[in-house]
CSV table of C-alpha atoms in Angstrom, one decimal:
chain,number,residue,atom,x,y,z
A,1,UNK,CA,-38.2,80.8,58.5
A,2,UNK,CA,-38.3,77.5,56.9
A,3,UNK,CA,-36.9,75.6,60.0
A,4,UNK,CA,-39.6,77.1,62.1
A,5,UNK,CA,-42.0,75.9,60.0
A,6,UNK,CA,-40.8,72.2,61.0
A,7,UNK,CA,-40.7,73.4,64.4
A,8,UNK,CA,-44.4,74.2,64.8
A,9,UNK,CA,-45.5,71.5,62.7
A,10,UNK,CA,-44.3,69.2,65.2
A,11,UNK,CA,-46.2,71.7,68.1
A,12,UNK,CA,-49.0,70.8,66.1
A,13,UNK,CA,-51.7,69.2,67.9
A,14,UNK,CA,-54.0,68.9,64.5
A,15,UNK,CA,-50.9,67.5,62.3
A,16,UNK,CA,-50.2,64.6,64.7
A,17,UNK,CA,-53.9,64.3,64.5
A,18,UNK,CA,-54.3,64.0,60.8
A,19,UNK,CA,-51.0,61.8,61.1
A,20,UNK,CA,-53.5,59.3,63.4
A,21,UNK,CA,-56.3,59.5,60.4
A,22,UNK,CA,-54.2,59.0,57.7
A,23,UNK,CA,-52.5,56.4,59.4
A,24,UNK,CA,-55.9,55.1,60.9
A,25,UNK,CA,-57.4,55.1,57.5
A,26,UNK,CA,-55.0,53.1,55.1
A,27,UNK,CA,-54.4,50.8,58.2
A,28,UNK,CA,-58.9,49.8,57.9
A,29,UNK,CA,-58.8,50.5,53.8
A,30,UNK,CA,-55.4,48.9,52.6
A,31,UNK,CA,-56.1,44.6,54.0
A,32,UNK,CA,-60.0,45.3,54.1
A,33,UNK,CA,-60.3,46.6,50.3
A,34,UNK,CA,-57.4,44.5,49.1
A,35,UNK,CA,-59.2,41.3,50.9
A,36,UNK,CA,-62.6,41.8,49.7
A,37,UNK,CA,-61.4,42.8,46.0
A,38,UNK,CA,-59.7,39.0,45.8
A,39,UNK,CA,-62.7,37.1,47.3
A,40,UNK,CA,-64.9,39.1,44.3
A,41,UNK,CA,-62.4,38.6,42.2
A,42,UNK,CA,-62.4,34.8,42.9
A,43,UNK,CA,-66.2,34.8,42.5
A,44,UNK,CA,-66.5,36.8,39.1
A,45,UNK,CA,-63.4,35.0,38.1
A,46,UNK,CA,-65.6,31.1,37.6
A,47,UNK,CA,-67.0,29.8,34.5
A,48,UNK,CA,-70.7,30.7,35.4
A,49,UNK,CA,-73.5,32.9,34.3
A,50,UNK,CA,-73.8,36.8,34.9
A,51,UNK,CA,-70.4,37.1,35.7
A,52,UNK,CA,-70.1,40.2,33.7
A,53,UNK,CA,-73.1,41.3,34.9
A,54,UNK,CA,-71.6,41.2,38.2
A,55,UNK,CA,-68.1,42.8,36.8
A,56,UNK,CA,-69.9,46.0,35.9
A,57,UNK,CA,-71.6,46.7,38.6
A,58,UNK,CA,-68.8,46.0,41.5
A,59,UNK,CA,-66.2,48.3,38.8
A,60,UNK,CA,-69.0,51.2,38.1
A,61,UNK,CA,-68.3,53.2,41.7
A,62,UNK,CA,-64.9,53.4,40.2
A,63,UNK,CA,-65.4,55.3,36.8
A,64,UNK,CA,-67.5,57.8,39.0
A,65,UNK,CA,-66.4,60.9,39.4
A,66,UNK,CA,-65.3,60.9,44.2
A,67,UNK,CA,-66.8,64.4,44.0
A,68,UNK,CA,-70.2,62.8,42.8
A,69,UNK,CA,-69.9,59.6,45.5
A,70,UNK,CA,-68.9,62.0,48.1
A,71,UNK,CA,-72.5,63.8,47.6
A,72,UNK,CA,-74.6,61.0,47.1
A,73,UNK,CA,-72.4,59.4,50.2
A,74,UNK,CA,-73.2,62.5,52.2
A,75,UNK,CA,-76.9,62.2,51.9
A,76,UNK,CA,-77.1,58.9,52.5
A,77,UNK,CA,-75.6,59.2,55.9
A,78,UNK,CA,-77.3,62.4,56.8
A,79,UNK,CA,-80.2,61.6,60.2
A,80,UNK,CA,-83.0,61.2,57.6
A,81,UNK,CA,-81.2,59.7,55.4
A,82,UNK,CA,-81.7,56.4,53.4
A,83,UNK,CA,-79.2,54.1,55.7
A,84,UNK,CA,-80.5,55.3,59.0
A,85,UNK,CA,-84.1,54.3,57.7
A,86,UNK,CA,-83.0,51.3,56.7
A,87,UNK,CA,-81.5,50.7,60.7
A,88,UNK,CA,-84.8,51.8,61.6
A,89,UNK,CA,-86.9,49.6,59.7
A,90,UNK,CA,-84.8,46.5,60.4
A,91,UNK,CA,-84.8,46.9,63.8
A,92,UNK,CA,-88.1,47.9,63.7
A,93,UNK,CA,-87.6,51.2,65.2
A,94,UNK,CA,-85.7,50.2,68.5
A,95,UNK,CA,-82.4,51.6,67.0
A,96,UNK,CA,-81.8,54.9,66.0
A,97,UNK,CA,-78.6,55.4,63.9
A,98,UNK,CA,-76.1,58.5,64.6
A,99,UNK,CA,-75.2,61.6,62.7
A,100,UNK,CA,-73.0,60.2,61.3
A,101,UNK,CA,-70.7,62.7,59.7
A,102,UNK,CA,-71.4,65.2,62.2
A,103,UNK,CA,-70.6,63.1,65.2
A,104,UNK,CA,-67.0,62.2,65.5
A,105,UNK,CA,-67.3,58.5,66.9
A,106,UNK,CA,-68.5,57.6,63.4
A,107,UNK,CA,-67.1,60.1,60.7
A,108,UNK,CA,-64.1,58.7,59.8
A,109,UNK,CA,-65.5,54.9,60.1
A,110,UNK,CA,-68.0,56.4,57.6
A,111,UNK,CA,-65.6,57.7,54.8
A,112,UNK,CA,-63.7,54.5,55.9
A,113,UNK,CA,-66.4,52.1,54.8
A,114,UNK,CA,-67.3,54.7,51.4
A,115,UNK,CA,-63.8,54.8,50.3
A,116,UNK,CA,-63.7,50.9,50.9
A,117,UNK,CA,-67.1,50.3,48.7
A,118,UNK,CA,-65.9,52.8,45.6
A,119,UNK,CA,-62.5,51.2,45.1
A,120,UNK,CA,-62.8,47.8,45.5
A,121,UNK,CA,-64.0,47.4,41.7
A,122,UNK,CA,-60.6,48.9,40.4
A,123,UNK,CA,-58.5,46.6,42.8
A,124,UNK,CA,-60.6,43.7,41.7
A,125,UNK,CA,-59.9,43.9,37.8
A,126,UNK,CA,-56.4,43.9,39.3
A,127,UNK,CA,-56.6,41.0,40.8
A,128,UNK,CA,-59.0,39.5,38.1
A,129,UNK,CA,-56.1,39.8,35.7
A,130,UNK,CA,-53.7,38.4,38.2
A,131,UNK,CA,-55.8,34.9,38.2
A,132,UNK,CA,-56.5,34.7,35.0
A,133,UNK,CA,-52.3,34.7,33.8
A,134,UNK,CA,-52.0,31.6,36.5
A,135,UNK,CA,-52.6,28.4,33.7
A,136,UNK,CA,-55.2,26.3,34.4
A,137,UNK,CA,-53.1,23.3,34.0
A,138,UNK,CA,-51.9,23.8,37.2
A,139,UNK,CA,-55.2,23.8,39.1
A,140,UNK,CA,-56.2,20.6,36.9
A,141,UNK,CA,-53.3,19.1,38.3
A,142,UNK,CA,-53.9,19.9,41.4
A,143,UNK,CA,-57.2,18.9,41.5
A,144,UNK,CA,-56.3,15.4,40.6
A,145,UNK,CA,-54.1,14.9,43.0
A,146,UNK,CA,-56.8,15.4,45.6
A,147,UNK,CA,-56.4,19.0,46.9
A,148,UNK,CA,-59.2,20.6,47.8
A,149,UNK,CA,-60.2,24.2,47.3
A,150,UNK,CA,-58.4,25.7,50.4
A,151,UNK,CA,-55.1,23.9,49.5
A,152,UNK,CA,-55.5,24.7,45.6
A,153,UNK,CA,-55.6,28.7,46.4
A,154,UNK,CA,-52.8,28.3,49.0
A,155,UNK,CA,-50.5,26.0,47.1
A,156,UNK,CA,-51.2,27.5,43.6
A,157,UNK,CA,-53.7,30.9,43.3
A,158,UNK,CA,-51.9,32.5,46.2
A,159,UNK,CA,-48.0,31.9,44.7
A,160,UNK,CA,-49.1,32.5,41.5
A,161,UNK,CA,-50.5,36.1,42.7
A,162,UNK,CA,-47.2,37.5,43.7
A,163,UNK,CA,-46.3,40.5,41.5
A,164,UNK,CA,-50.0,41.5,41.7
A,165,UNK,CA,-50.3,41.4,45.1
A,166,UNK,CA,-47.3,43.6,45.7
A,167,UNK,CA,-48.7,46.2,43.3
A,168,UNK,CA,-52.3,46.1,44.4
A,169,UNK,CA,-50.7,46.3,48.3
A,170,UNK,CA,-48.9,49.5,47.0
A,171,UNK,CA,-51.1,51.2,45.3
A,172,UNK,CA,-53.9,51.1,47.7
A,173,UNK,CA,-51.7,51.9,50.6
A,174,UNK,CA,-50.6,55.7,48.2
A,175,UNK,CA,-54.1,55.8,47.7
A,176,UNK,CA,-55.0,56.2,51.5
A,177,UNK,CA,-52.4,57.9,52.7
A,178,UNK,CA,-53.4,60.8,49.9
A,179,UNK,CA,-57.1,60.7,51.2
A,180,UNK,CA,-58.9,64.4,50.6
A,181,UNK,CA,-61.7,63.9,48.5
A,182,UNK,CA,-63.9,62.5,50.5
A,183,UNK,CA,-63.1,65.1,53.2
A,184,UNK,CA,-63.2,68.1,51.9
A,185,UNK,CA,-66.5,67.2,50.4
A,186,UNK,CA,-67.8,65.4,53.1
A,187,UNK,CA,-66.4,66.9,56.4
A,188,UNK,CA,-64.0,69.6,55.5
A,189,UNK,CA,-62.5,68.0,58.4
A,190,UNK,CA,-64.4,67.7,61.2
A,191,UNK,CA,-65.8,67.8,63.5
A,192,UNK,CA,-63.4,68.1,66.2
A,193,UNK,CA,-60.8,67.4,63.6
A,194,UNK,CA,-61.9,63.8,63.5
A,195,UNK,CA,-61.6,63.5,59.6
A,196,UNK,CA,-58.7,65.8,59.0
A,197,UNK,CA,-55.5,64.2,57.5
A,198,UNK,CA,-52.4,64.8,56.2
A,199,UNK,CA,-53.2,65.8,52.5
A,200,UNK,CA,-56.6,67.8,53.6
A,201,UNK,CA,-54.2,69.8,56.2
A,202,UNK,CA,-51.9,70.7,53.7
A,203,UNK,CA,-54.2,71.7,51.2
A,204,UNK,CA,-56.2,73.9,53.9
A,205,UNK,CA,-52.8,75.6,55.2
A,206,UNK,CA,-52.0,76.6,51.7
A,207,UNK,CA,-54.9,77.7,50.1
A,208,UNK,CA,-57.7,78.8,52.5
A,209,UNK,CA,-55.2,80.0,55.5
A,210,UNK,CA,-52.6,81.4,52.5
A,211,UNK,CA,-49.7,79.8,55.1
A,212,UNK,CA,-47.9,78.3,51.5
A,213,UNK,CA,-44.5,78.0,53.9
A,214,UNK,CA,-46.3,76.2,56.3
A,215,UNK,CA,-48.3,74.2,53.6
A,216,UNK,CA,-44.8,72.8,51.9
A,217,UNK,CA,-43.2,72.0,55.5
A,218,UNK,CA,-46.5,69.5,55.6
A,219,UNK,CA,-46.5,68.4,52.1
A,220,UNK,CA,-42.5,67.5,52.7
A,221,UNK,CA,-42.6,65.4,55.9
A,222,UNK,CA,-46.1,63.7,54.1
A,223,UNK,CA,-43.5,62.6,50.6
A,224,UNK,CA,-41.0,61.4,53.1
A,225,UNK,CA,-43.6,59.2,55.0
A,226,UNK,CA,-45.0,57.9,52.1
A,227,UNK,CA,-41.9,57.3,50.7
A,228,UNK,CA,-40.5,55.1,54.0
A,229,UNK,CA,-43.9,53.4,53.5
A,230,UNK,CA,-43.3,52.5,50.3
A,231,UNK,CA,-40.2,51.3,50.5
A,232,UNK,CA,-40.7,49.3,53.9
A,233,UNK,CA,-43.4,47.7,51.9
A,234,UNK,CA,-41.0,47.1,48.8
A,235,UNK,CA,-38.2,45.8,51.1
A,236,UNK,CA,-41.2,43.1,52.5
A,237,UNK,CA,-42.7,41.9,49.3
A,238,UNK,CA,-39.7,41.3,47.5
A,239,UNK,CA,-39.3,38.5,46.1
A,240,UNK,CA,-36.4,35.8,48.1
A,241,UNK,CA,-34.1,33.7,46.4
């Protein structure tokens, strides 16, 4: 029996679906959040006022409960909700903006661009603390000799980020590839599977279809995916002699 689960998970149409959405999702999240979490980082990280003004309100998303995001997320989104009327307004009126969470050219992107905005705080202390252990003797001295902005990050910020960009690249890649928060409060899936994923598949197999066989045959081939991952990504960020 446990063979044949593996046999018609990979008969599957809606695994190697959720496969394409994890995969879809930590492909957008993983540069996009990590990216934007350095350039904040790099802004909140200079000697100038409000900075931890700033520092509490990009990390705030993060010590919020997803369930709570999710909810707010979904009524933001909804036809009438508040971003739609914003589209409207701007464009005074001659865009409409989709269903978004009901219409499945745009529900993923949506939980895609959420998931991007709630984490980018935690990612950015990351980073934060990254900068702040390279000394600042060494951007003094590059200043003097006449590099410029551009060739101080490249030639000292960037080198000197190492270890934390292999964690932060890591850690936000586990993070996507477990995505089911969002969906099962936003989606539970749909429509026409175009939110489901790995994790939310599993979970729906094993408790709401009571297929636990079925469920751990998902679960398995998700650890040793996300273990390959991890590894490649080890294997590429290590550090050469």
């Amino acid at each position: 029996m446990g063979l044949r689960n593996f046999t018609l998970l990979f008969q599957d149409p809606v695994f190697f679906r959720s496969l394409f959405n994890t995969a879809l999702f930590a492909a957008v999240v993983v540069p996009v959040q990590a990216g934007l979490a350095l350039c904040l980082a790099l802004l909140v990280n200079t000697k100038v006022g409000g900075t931890n003004f700033f520092r509490t309100v990009y990390f705030v998303p993060v010590v919020t409960s997803m369930v709570v995001i999710s909810l707010v997320w979904m009524f933001l989104y909804q036809k009438t909700g508040l971003i739609n009327h914003l589209i409207d307004t701007f464009t005074l009126g001659h865009v409409q903006g989709p269903d978004w969470l009901n219409d499945p050219s745009t529900a993923l992107p949506a939980i895609i661009f959420m998931s991007v905005w709630q984490g980018v705080g935690f990612h950015m202390v990351i980073w934060l603390s990254g900068l702040q252990t390279i000394p600042a003797d060494l951007h003094e001295a590059a200043a003097i000799d006449g590099a410029d902005r551009w060739a101080r990050f490249r030639h000292v910020t960037w080198p000197g980020l190492r270890a934390t960009r292999t964690f932060i690249l890591i850690t936000i890649t586990i993070d996507a590839l477990r995505l089911f928060t969002q969906v099962n409060v936003m989606t539970q899936g749909g429509p026409l599977d175009s939110t489901t994923t790995v994790v939310y598949q599993a979970v729906h197999a094993g408790y709401t279809q009571q297929q636990t066989a079925y469920a751990s045959a998902i679960s398995l081939v998700f650890f040793v995916l996300v273990l390959a991952v991890s590894l490649i990504q080890r294997f590429l960020t290590r550090e050469k002699d």
